[in-house]
Amino acid sequence: MAELSRFSVTVPEGILNKFDKYINDSGYPNRSKVIVDLIRDCLIKESWQDESEVAGTIVLVYDHHKRELDFKLTKIQHDYHKIIISTQHVHLDHDNCLEIIIVKGSANKIKELSGKIKAEKGIIHSSLMMTTTGQEN
Ligand code: NI
């Protein structure tokens, strides 16, 4: 386990009261655990730059009846096959599909892939979830 450091934080009382209510409602054991998660979120966001090695998922929902959309999405994914670990496709209903694309590679390539998917006509929603490879804790 990593060595722990203690530090003090000064915050407005109203925010602290809301924060404690949040901790209580969300089931976190204490303030420290939440603070560590928030710091980690910050550092992960910061690490998603340029060529740094990162991991994440792209989730998209689209209507597969839209002209050539299936074909275009497959083509884009083949263009980025080196950073795509896995793709799962679920038929949500008669018209709509949900896809989860698991990615690992350089941050700029993954952002580029996510941008190309978002830009396709007929995408109802697409979101990139940025996380870490776990190598830098
Ligand atoms: Ni489908």
PDB file of C-alpha atoms in Angstrom, residues 4-124:
ATOM      1  CA  LEU A   4      -0.239   8.102   3.156  1.00  0.00           C
ATOM      2  CA  SER A   5       0.078  11.857   3.705  1.00  0.00           C
ATOM      3  CA  ARG A   6      -2.215  14.074   5.692  1.00  0.00           C
ATOM      4  CA  PHE A   7      -3.135  17.631   4.716  1.00  0.00           C
ATOM      5  CA  SER A   8      -5.739  20.125   5.836  1.00  0.00           C
ATOM      6  CA  VAL A   9      -8.215  21.913   3.608  1.00  0.00           C
ATOM      7  CA  THR A  10     -10.132  25.112   4.248  1.00  0.00           C
ATOM      8  CA  VAL A  11     -13.603  25.277   2.671  1.00  0.00           C
ATOM      9  CA  PRO A  12     -16.738  27.390   3.178  1.00  0.00           C
ATOM     10  CA  GLU A  13     -18.993  25.794   5.812  1.00  0.00           C
ATOM     11  CA  GLY A  14     -22.004  25.536   3.471  1.00  0.00           C
ATOM     12  CA  ILE A  15     -20.008  23.534   0.950  1.00  0.00           C
ATOM     13  CA  LEU A  16     -18.645  21.266   3.676  1.00  0.00           C
ATOM     14  CA  ASN A  17     -22.176  20.571   4.941  1.00  0.00           C
ATOM     15  CA  LYS A  18     -23.326  19.640   1.419  1.00  0.00           C
ATOM     16  CA  PHE A  19     -20.196  17.560   0.923  1.00  0.00           C
ATOM     17  CA  ASP A  20     -20.840  15.611   4.134  1.00  0.00           C
ATOM     18  CA  LYS A  21     -24.447  15.023   3.055  1.00  0.00           C
ATOM     19  CA  TYR A  22     -23.151  13.776  -0.311  1.00  0.00           C
ATOM     20  CA  ILE A  23     -20.732  11.400   1.450  1.00  0.00           C
ATOM     21  CA  ASN A  24     -23.536  10.137   3.658  1.00  0.00           C
ATOM     22  CA  ASP A  25     -25.950   9.622   0.711  1.00  0.00           C
ATOM     23  CA  SER A  26     -23.415   8.005  -1.606  1.00  0.00           C
ATOM     24  CA  GLY A  27     -22.076   5.481   0.876  1.00  0.00           C
ATOM     25  CA  TYR A  28     -18.469   6.622   0.946  1.00  0.00           C
ATOM     26  CA  PRO A  29     -16.813   5.607   4.238  1.00  0.00           C
ATOM     27  CA  ASN A  30     -15.181   9.011   4.859  1.00  0.00           C
ATOM     28  CA  ARG A  31     -14.101  12.327   3.347  1.00  0.00           C
ATOM     29  CA  SER A  32     -10.619  11.074   2.492  1.00  0.00           C
ATOM     30  CA  LYS A  33     -11.881   8.387   0.116  1.00  0.00           C
ATOM     31  CA  VAL A  34     -13.931  10.977  -1.825  1.00  0.00           C
ATOM     32  CA  ILE A  35     -11.026  13.426  -1.953  1.00  0.00           C
ATOM     33  CA  VAL A  36      -8.688  10.702  -3.274  1.00  0.00           C
ATOM     34  CA  ASP A  37     -11.234   9.816  -5.999  1.00  0.00           C
ATOM     35  CA  LEU A  38     -11.620  13.497  -6.965  1.00  0.00           C
ATOM     36  CA  ILE A  39      -7.836  13.970  -7.130  1.00  0.00           C
ATOM     37  CA  ARG A  40      -7.526  10.814  -9.235  1.00  0.00           C
ATOM     38  CA  ASP A  41     -10.242  12.084 -11.623  1.00  0.00           C
ATOM     39  CA  CYS A  42      -8.303  15.344 -11.991  1.00  0.00           C
ATOM     40  CA  LEU A  43      -5.026  13.541 -12.672  1.00  0.00           C
ATOM     41  CA  ILE A  44      -6.632  11.180 -15.203  1.00  0.00           C
ATOM     42  CA  LYS A  45      -8.182  14.119 -17.077  1.00  0.00           C
ATOM     43  CA  GLU A  46      -4.791  15.820 -17.056  1.00  0.00           C
ATOM     44  CA  SER A  47      -3.061  12.640 -18.294  1.00  0.00           C
ATOM     45  CA  TRP A  48      -5.252  12.495 -21.425  1.00  0.00           C
ATOM     46  CA  GLN A  49      -2.849  14.518 -23.511  1.00  0.00           C
ATOM     47  CA  ASP A  50      -0.918  13.957 -26.697  1.00  0.00           C
ATOM     48  CA  GLU A  51       0.786  10.572 -26.955  1.00  0.00           C
ATOM     49  CA  SER A  52       0.249   9.404 -23.374  1.00  0.00           C
ATOM     50  CA  GLU A  53      -0.968   5.808 -23.051  1.00  0.00           C
ATOM     51  CA  VAL A  54      -4.532   5.761 -21.722  1.00  0.00           C
ATOM     52  CA  ALA A  55      -7.626   3.574 -21.736  1.00  0.00           C
ATOM     53  CA  GLY A  56     -11.321   4.255 -22.008  1.00  0.00           C
ATOM     54  CA  THR A  57     -14.656   3.425 -23.560  1.00  0.00           C
ATOM     55  CA  ILE A  58     -16.723   5.053 -26.247  1.00  0.00           C
ATOM     56  CA  VAL A  59     -20.457   4.463 -25.905  1.00  0.00           C
ATOM     57  CA  LEU A  60     -22.735   5.267 -28.800  1.00  0.00           C
ATOM     58  CA  VAL A  61     -26.406   4.947 -29.614  1.00  0.00           C
ATOM     59  CA  TYR A  62     -27.614   5.128 -33.180  1.00  0.00           C
ATOM     60  CA  ASP A  63     -30.436   4.186 -35.499  1.00  0.00           C
ATOM     61  CA  HIS A  64     -29.162   1.421 -37.748  1.00  0.00           C
ATOM     62  CA  HIS A  65     -31.708   2.347 -40.448  1.00  0.00           C
ATOM     63  CA  LYS A  66     -29.794   5.575 -41.139  1.00  0.00           C
ATOM     64  CA  ARG A  67     -28.285   5.355 -44.539  1.00  0.00           C
ATOM     65  CA  GLU A  68     -24.887   3.631 -44.603  1.00  0.00           C
ATOM     66  CA  LEU A  69     -24.254   4.410 -40.930  1.00  0.00           C
ATOM     67  CA  ASP A  70     -23.440   0.806 -39.980  1.00  0.00           C
ATOM     68  CA  PHE A  71     -21.011   0.632 -42.893  1.00  0.00           C
ATOM     69  CA  LYS A  72     -19.349   3.955 -41.983  1.00  0.00           C
ATOM     70  CA  LEU A  73     -18.976   3.027 -38.314  1.00  0.00           C
ATOM     71  CA  THR A  74     -17.376  -0.285 -39.239  1.00  0.00           C
ATOM     72  CA  LYS A  75     -14.997   1.480 -41.621  1.00  0.00           C
ATOM     73  CA  ILE A  76     -13.954   4.015 -38.954  1.00  0.00           C
ATOM     74  CA  GLN A  77     -13.335   1.233 -36.441  1.00  0.00           C
ATOM     75  CA  HIS A  78     -11.180  -0.671 -38.924  1.00  0.00           C
ATOM     76  CA  ASP A  79      -9.131   2.498 -39.451  1.00  0.00           C
ATOM     77  CA  TYR A  80      -8.434   2.508 -35.697  1.00  0.00           C
ATOM     78  CA  HIS A  81      -8.121  -1.260 -35.132  1.00  0.00           C
ATOM     79  CA  LYS A  82      -4.761  -0.835 -33.380  1.00  0.00           C
ATOM     80  CA  ILE A  83      -6.323   1.014 -30.438  1.00  0.00           C
ATOM     81  CA  ILE A  84      -9.645  -0.862 -30.268  1.00  0.00           C
ATOM     82  CA  ILE A  85      -9.504  -3.801 -27.874  1.00  0.00           C
ATOM     83  CA  SER A  86     -13.126  -4.862 -28.186  1.00  0.00           C
ATOM     84  CA  THR A  87     -16.500  -3.731 -29.476  1.00  0.00           C
ATOM     85  CA  GLN A  88     -19.829  -4.919 -28.168  1.00  0.00           C
ATOM     86  CA  HIS A  89     -23.034  -4.301 -30.071  1.00  0.00           C
ATOM     87  CA  VAL A  90     -26.478  -4.533 -28.501  1.00  0.00           C
ATOM     88  CA  HIS A  91     -29.788  -4.202 -30.398  1.00  0.00           C
ATOM     89  CA  LEU A  92     -31.734  -1.922 -28.031  1.00  0.00           C
ATOM     90  CA  ASP A  93     -35.007  -2.196 -29.946  1.00  0.00           C
ATOM     91  CA  HIS A  94     -36.263  -2.482 -33.521  1.00  0.00           C
ATOM     92  CA  ASP A  95     -34.409   0.669 -34.639  1.00  0.00           C
ATOM     93  CA  ASN A  96     -31.696   1.546 -32.143  1.00  0.00           C
ATOM     94  CA  CYS A  97     -28.309   0.033 -31.474  1.00  0.00           C
ATOM     95  CA  LEU A  98     -25.936   0.611 -28.576  1.00  0.00           C
ATOM     96  CA  GLU A  99     -22.248   0.000 -29.023  1.00  0.00           C
ATOM     97  CA  ILE A 100     -19.441  -0.016 -26.472  1.00  0.00           C
ATOM     98  CA  ILE A 101     -15.947   0.354 -27.883  1.00  0.00           C
ATOM     99  CA  ILE A 102     -13.126  -0.400 -25.454  1.00  0.00           C
ATOM    100  CA  VAL A 103      -9.968   1.476 -26.351  1.00  0.00           C
ATOM    101  CA  LYS A 104      -6.360   1.602 -25.219  1.00  0.00           C
ATOM    102  CA  GLY A 105      -3.643   3.663 -26.836  1.00  0.00           C
ATOM    103  CA  SER A 106      -2.433   7.218 -27.258  1.00  0.00           C
ATOM    104  CA  ALA A 107      -4.814   9.872 -25.957  1.00  0.00           C
ATOM    105  CA  ASN A 108      -4.818  11.894 -29.156  1.00  0.00           C
ATOM    106  CA  LYS A 109      -5.702   8.847 -31.311  1.00  0.00           C
ATOM    107  CA  ILE A 110      -8.562   7.885 -29.026  1.00  0.00           C
ATOM    108  CA  LYS A 111      -9.916  11.452 -29.022  1.00  0.00           C
ATOM    109  CA  GLU A 112      -9.629  11.493 -32.804  1.00  0.00           C
ATOM    110  CA  LEU A 113     -11.611   8.239 -33.064  1.00  0.00           C
ATOM    111  CA  SER A 114     -14.260   9.535 -30.666  1.00  0.00           C
ATOM    112  CA  GLY A 115     -14.534  12.765 -32.673  1.00  0.00           C
ATOM    113  CA  LYS A 116     -15.013  10.907 -35.951  1.00  0.00           C
ATOM    114  CA  ILE A 117     -17.775   8.759 -34.468  1.00  0.00           C
ATOM    115  CA  LYS A 118     -19.529  11.815 -32.978  1.00  0.00           C
ATOM    116  CA  ALA A 119     -19.369  13.587 -36.336  1.00  0.00           C
ATOM    117  CA  GLU A 120     -21.284  10.863 -38.202  1.00  0.00           C
ATOM    118  CA  LYS A 121     -24.843  11.771 -39.155  1.00  0.00           C
ATOM    119  CA  GLY A 122     -27.428   9.634 -37.388  1.00  0.00           C
ATOM    120  CA  ILE A 123     -25.530   9.187 -34.109  1.00  0.00           C
ATOM    121  CA  ILE A 124     -28.098   9.838 -31.387  1.00  0.00           C
TER     122      ILE A 124
END
